[in-house]
CSV table of C-alpha atoms in Angstrom, one decimal:
chain,number,residue,atom,x,y,z
M,148,SER,CA,48.6,-81.9,-2.1
M,149,LEU,CA,47.1,-84.7,0.0
M,150,LEU,CA,44.2,-82.4,1.2
M,151,ASP,CA,43.4,-81.4,-2.5
M,152,MET,CA,43.3,-85.0,-3.5
M,153,SER,CA,41.0,-86.0,-0.5
M,154,LEU,CA,38.6,-83.3,-1.6
M,155,GLN,CA,38.5,-84.5,-5.3
M,156,PRO,CA,35.8,-87.1,-6.3
M,157,GLN,CA,37.2,-90.6,-6.4
M,158,GLU,CA,36.7,-93.2,-9.0
M,159,ASP,CA,34.5,-95.3,-6.7
M,160,ASP,CA,32.3,-92.2,-6.2
M,161,TYR,CA,31.7,-92.0,-9.8
M,162,LYS,CA,30.9,-95.7,-10.0
M,163,ILE,CA,28.3,-95.4,-7.2
M,164,ILE,CA,26.6,-92.4,-9.0
M,165,VAL,CA,26.5,-94.3,-12.3
M,166,GLU,CA,25.1,-97.4,-10.7
M,167,THR,CA,22.5,-95.5,-8.8
M,168,ASP,CA,21.4,-93.6,-11.9
M,169,GLN,CA,21.3,-96.9,-14.0
M,170,VAL,CA,18.9,-98.5,-11.4
M,171,SER,CA,16.7,-95.4,-11.4
M,172,ARG,CA,16.5,-95.5,-15.2
M,173,LEU,CA,15.9,-99.3,-15.3
M,174,LYS,CA,13.0,-99.0,-12.8
M,175,GLN,CA,11.4,-96.3,-14.8
M,176,GLU,CA,11.6,-98.0,-18.1
M,177,ILE,CA,10.3,-101.3,-16.5
M,178,ALA,CA,7.3,-99.3,-15.1
M,179,GLU,CA,6.6,-97.8,-18.4
M,180,LYS,CA,6.3,-101.3,-20.1
M,181,ALA,CA,4.2,-102.8,-17.3
M,182,GLU,CA,0.5,-102.8,-17.5
M,183,LYS,CA,-1.7,-103.8,-14.5
M,184,MET,CA,-4.9,-105.6,-15.4
M,185,LYS,CA,-7.6,-107.9,-14.1
M,186,ASP,CA,-8.4,-111.4,-15.4
M,187,GLU,CA,-11.8,-112.9,-16.0
M,188,CYS,CA,-12.0,-113.9,-12.3
M,189,GLY,CA,-11.1,-110.4,-11.0
M,190,ALA,CA,-7.5,-111.2,-10.0
M,191,THR,CA,-4.7,-108.8,-10.6
M,192,ILE,CA,-2.3,-109.8,-13.5
M,193,TRP,CA,0.6,-108.0,-15.1
M,194,LYS,CA,1.1,-107.6,-18.8
M,195,CYS,CA,4.2,-106.8,-20.8
M,196,LYS,CA,3.4,-104.0,-23.2
M,197,ASP,CA,6.1,-105.0,-25.5
M,198,CYS,CA,5.1,-108.6,-26.3
M,199,GLY,CA,1.8,-109.1,-24.5
M,200,LYS,CA,3.0,-111.8,-22.1
M,201,VAL,CA,1.1,-112.0,-18.8
M,202,PHE,CA,2.2,-112.8,-15.3
M,203,LYS,CA,0.5,-113.2,-12.0
M,204,ARG,CA,3.4,-111.8,-10.1
M,205,LYS,CA,4.8,-108.3,-10.7
M,206,HIS,CA,8.5,-109.2,-9.9
M,207,LYS,CA,8.2,-112.0,-12.6
M,208,LEU,CA,7.1,-109.4,-15.2
M,209,ASP,CA,9.9,-107.0,-14.0
M,210,LEU,CA,12.5,-109.6,-14.8
M,211,HIS,CA,10.9,-110.4,-18.1
M,212,ILE,CA,10.7,-106.8,-19.2
M,213,GLU,CA,14.3,-106.4,-18.5
M,214,THR,CA,15.2,-108.7,-21.4
M,215,HIS,CA,13.6,-106.3,-23.9
M,216,LEU,CA,15.5,-103.3,-22.6
M,217,GLU,CA,18.8,-102.0,-24.4
M,218,GLY,CA,21.5,-99.7,-23.0
M,219,PHE,CA,21.9,-101.4,-19.6
M,220,SER,CA,24.8,-103.5,-18.3
M,221,HIS,CA,25.5,-105.3,-15.1
M,222,PRO,CA,29.1,-106.1,-14.4
M,223,CYS,CA,30.1,-109.0,-12.2
M,224,GLN,CA,32.0,-107.8,-9.2
M,225,THR,CA,34.3,-110.8,-9.3
M,226,CYS,CA,35.4,-111.1,-12.8
M,227,SER,CA,34.1,-107.9,-14.4
M,228,ARG,CA,32.1,-109.8,-17.1
M,229,GLU,CA,29.0,-107.8,-18.1
M,230,PHE,CA,25.4,-109.0,-18.4
M,231,LYS,CA,22.4,-107.5,-20.0
M,232,THR,CA,20.0,-108.3,-17.1
M,233,ARG,CA,20.3,-108.6,-13.4
M,234,LYS,CA,18.9,-112.1,-13.5
M,235,SER,CA,21.7,-113.3,-15.9
M,236,LEU,CA,24.3,-111.8,-13.6
M,237,SER,CA,22.7,-113.6,-10.7
M,238,CYS,CA,22.8,-116.9,-12.5
M,239,HIS,CA,26.4,-116.3,-13.5
M,240,ASN,CA,27.5,-115.7,-9.8
M,241,LEU,CA,25.6,-118.8,-8.7
M,242,LEU,CA,26.9,-121.2,-11.4
M,243,VAL,CA,30.5,-119.8,-11.8
M,244,HIS,CA,31.8,-118.1,-8.7
M,245,ARG,CA,29.8,-120.2,-6.1
M,246,GLU,CA,31.3,-123.3,-7.6
M,247,LYS,CA,34.8,-121.8,-7.4
M,248,LYS,CA,34.2,-120.8,-3.8
M,249,GLU,CA,32.9,-124.3,-2.7
M,250,LYS,CA,36.1,-125.8,-4.3
M,251,LYS,CA,38.2,-123.3,-2.4
M,252,GLU,CA,36.4,-124.2,0.7
M,253,THR,CA,37.0,-127.9,0.4
M,254,VAL,CA,40.8,-127.3,0.9
M,255,ASP,CA,40.2,-125.8,4.4
M,256,VAL,CA,41.9,-128.0,7.0
M,257,LYS,CA,40.9,-128.1,10.6
M,258,LYS,CA,43.9,-127.2,13.0
M,259,GLU,CA,44.5,-129.7,15.7
M,260,PRO,CA,44.6,-127.9,19.1
M,261,SER,CA,47.6,-128.2,21.4
M,262,PRO,CA,47.0,-130.0,24.7
M,263,GLU,CA,47.3,-126.7,26.5
M,264,PHE,CA,44.6,-125.1,24.3
M,265,ALA,CA,42.3,-128.1,24.7
M,266,GLU,CA,42.7,-127.9,28.4
M,267,ALA,CA,42.0,-124.2,28.5
M,268,GLU,CA,39.0,-124.7,26.2
M,269,GLN,CA,37.6,-127.3,28.5
M,270,GLU,CA,38.1,-125.2,31.5
M,271,GLN,CA,36.4,-122.2,29.8
M,272,ASN,CA,33.4,-124.4,28.8
M,273,GLU,CA,33.0,-125.5,32.4
M,274,LYS,CA,33.0,-121.9,33.6
M,275,LEU,CA,30.5,-121.0,30.9
M,276,ARG,CA,28.2,-123.7,32.0
M,277,VAL,CA,28.2,-122.5,35.6
M,278,GLU,CA,27.5,-118.9,34.5
M,279,ILE,CA,24.6,-120.2,32.2
M,280,PHE,CA,22.9,-122.1,35.0
M,281,LYS,CA,23.1,-119.1,37.3
M,282,ARG,CA,20.9,-117.2,34.8
M,283,MET,CA,18.3,-120.0,34.4
M,284,GLU,CA,15.2,-120.7,36.5
M,285,LYS,CA,13.0,-123.8,36.3
M,286,ILE,CA,9.4,-122.9,36.6
M,287,LYS,CA,5.9,-124.8,36.5
M,288,ASP,CA,3.3,-123.6,34.1
M,289,SER,CA,-0.3,-124.8,34.6
M,290,GLU,CA,-0.8,-125.0,30.8
M,291,ASP,CA,2.6,-126.0,29.5
M,292,GLY,CA,4.1,-127.9,32.3
M,293,THR,CA,7.8,-127.3,33.0
M,294,MET,CA,9.3,-124.2,31.6
M,295,TRP,CA,12.7,-122.7,31.7
M,296,ARG,CA,13.2,-118.9,32.2
M,297,CYS,CA,16.1,-116.6,31.5
M,298,THR,CA,16.6,-114.4,34.6
M,299,GLU,CA,18.4,-111.7,32.6
M,300,CYS,CA,15.5,-111.0,30.2
M,301,GLY,CA,12.6,-113.2,31.3
M,302,LYS,CA,12.4,-115.3,28.1
M,303,LEU,CA,10.6,-118.5,28.5
M,304,LEU,CA,11.5,-121.8,26.7
M,305,LYS,CA,10.1,-125.3,27.0
M,306,LYS,CA,13.5,-126.9,26.2
M,307,LYS,CA,16.4,-126.5,28.7
M,308,ASP,CA,19.1,-126.7,25.9
M,309,LYS,CA,17.5,-124.1,23.9
M,310,LEU,CA,17.4,-121.7,26.8
M,311,GLU,CA,21.1,-122.5,27.6
M,312,LEU,CA,22.1,-121.2,24.1
M,313,HIS,CA,19.8,-118.2,24.6
M,314,VAL,CA,21.4,-117.4,28.0
M,315,GLU,CA,24.9,-117.6,26.5
M,316,THR,CA,24.1,-114.5,24.4
M,317,HIS,CA,23.9,-112.4,27.5
M,318,ILE,CA,27.3,-113.5,29.0
M,319,GLU,CA,30.4,-111.5,28.5
M,320,GLY,CA,34.1,-112.4,28.9
M,321,PHE,CA,34.0,-115.7,26.9
M,322,SER,CA,35.2,-116.3,23.3
M,323,HIS,CA,35.3,-119.2,20.9
M,324,SER,CA,37.9,-119.3,18.1
M,325,CYS,CA,37.4,-121.1,14.7
M,326,SER,CA,39.6,-124.1,14.4
M,327,TYR,CA,39.9,-123.4,10.6
M,328,CYS,CA,40.6,-119.6,10.3
M,329,ASP,CA,41.0,-118.5,14.0
M,330,LYS,CA,38.1,-116.0,13.8
M,331,ILE,CA,36.6,-115.3,17.2
M,332,HIS,CA,33.0,-115.5,18.2
M,333,LYS,CA,31.1,-114.6,21.3
M,334,THR,CA,29.0,-117.7,21.4
M,335,ARG,CA,29.2,-121.4,20.6
M,336,THR,CA,26.1,-121.0,18.3
M,337,ALA,CA,27.7,-118.2,16.3
M,338,LEU,CA,30.8,-120.3,15.9
M,339,LYS,CA,28.8,-123.2,14.7
M,340,MET,CA,27.0,-121.2,12.1
M,341,HIS,CA,30.3,-119.6,11.0
M,342,ILE,CA,31.8,-123.0,10.3
M,343,ILE,CA,28.7,-124.3,8.5
M,344,THR,CA,28.5,-121.2,6.3
M,345,ILE,CA,32.1,-120.4,5.6
M,346,HIS,CA,33.9,-123.7,5.9
M,347,LYS,CA,31.3,-125.9,4.4
M,348,GLY,CA,32.9,-129.0,3.0
M,349,ALA,CA,36.0,-128.5,5.0
M,350,ASN,CA,38.0,-131.5,6.1
């Protein structure tokens, strides 16, 4: 029955258990092959017990020791190719799948807004600006000169435009859609960051 099936362990559950167990075993074997020492100046250094190589930073030694270990594999979540170490998997993702993602992103095309949409957007921005200024207060500081204060939370900033962006995070009822994928964002800053990170290289 459907109820019986829902109570049975799923394939993803086994996968999580196996991955968690592998990470625990990996950490344990790395710790067994790492030796903490002091150099002639008294500074802490880390030595690989397998080959004697010495590192100043513990995480560098951990990555090195992993190359000595057998019986571990790290599959790529995108193409299922397996790698002996986590570093080699990370390099694979950066060199192979990041390049493919960037190529895909370059085909994104910005949608031209209709006249009605452009008019509505302009009207919304004017209303937003009014709401922002309602929540801003110009004050004089004896040490820093002119400052701008958010009346919602009391935050002080020297630059007016910076405070405008901050105040916008307090305001409800406004939304800004991405012109590439139509995703909705609460603030203009969030929309800008979305376009920079997701649609980088878009036309």
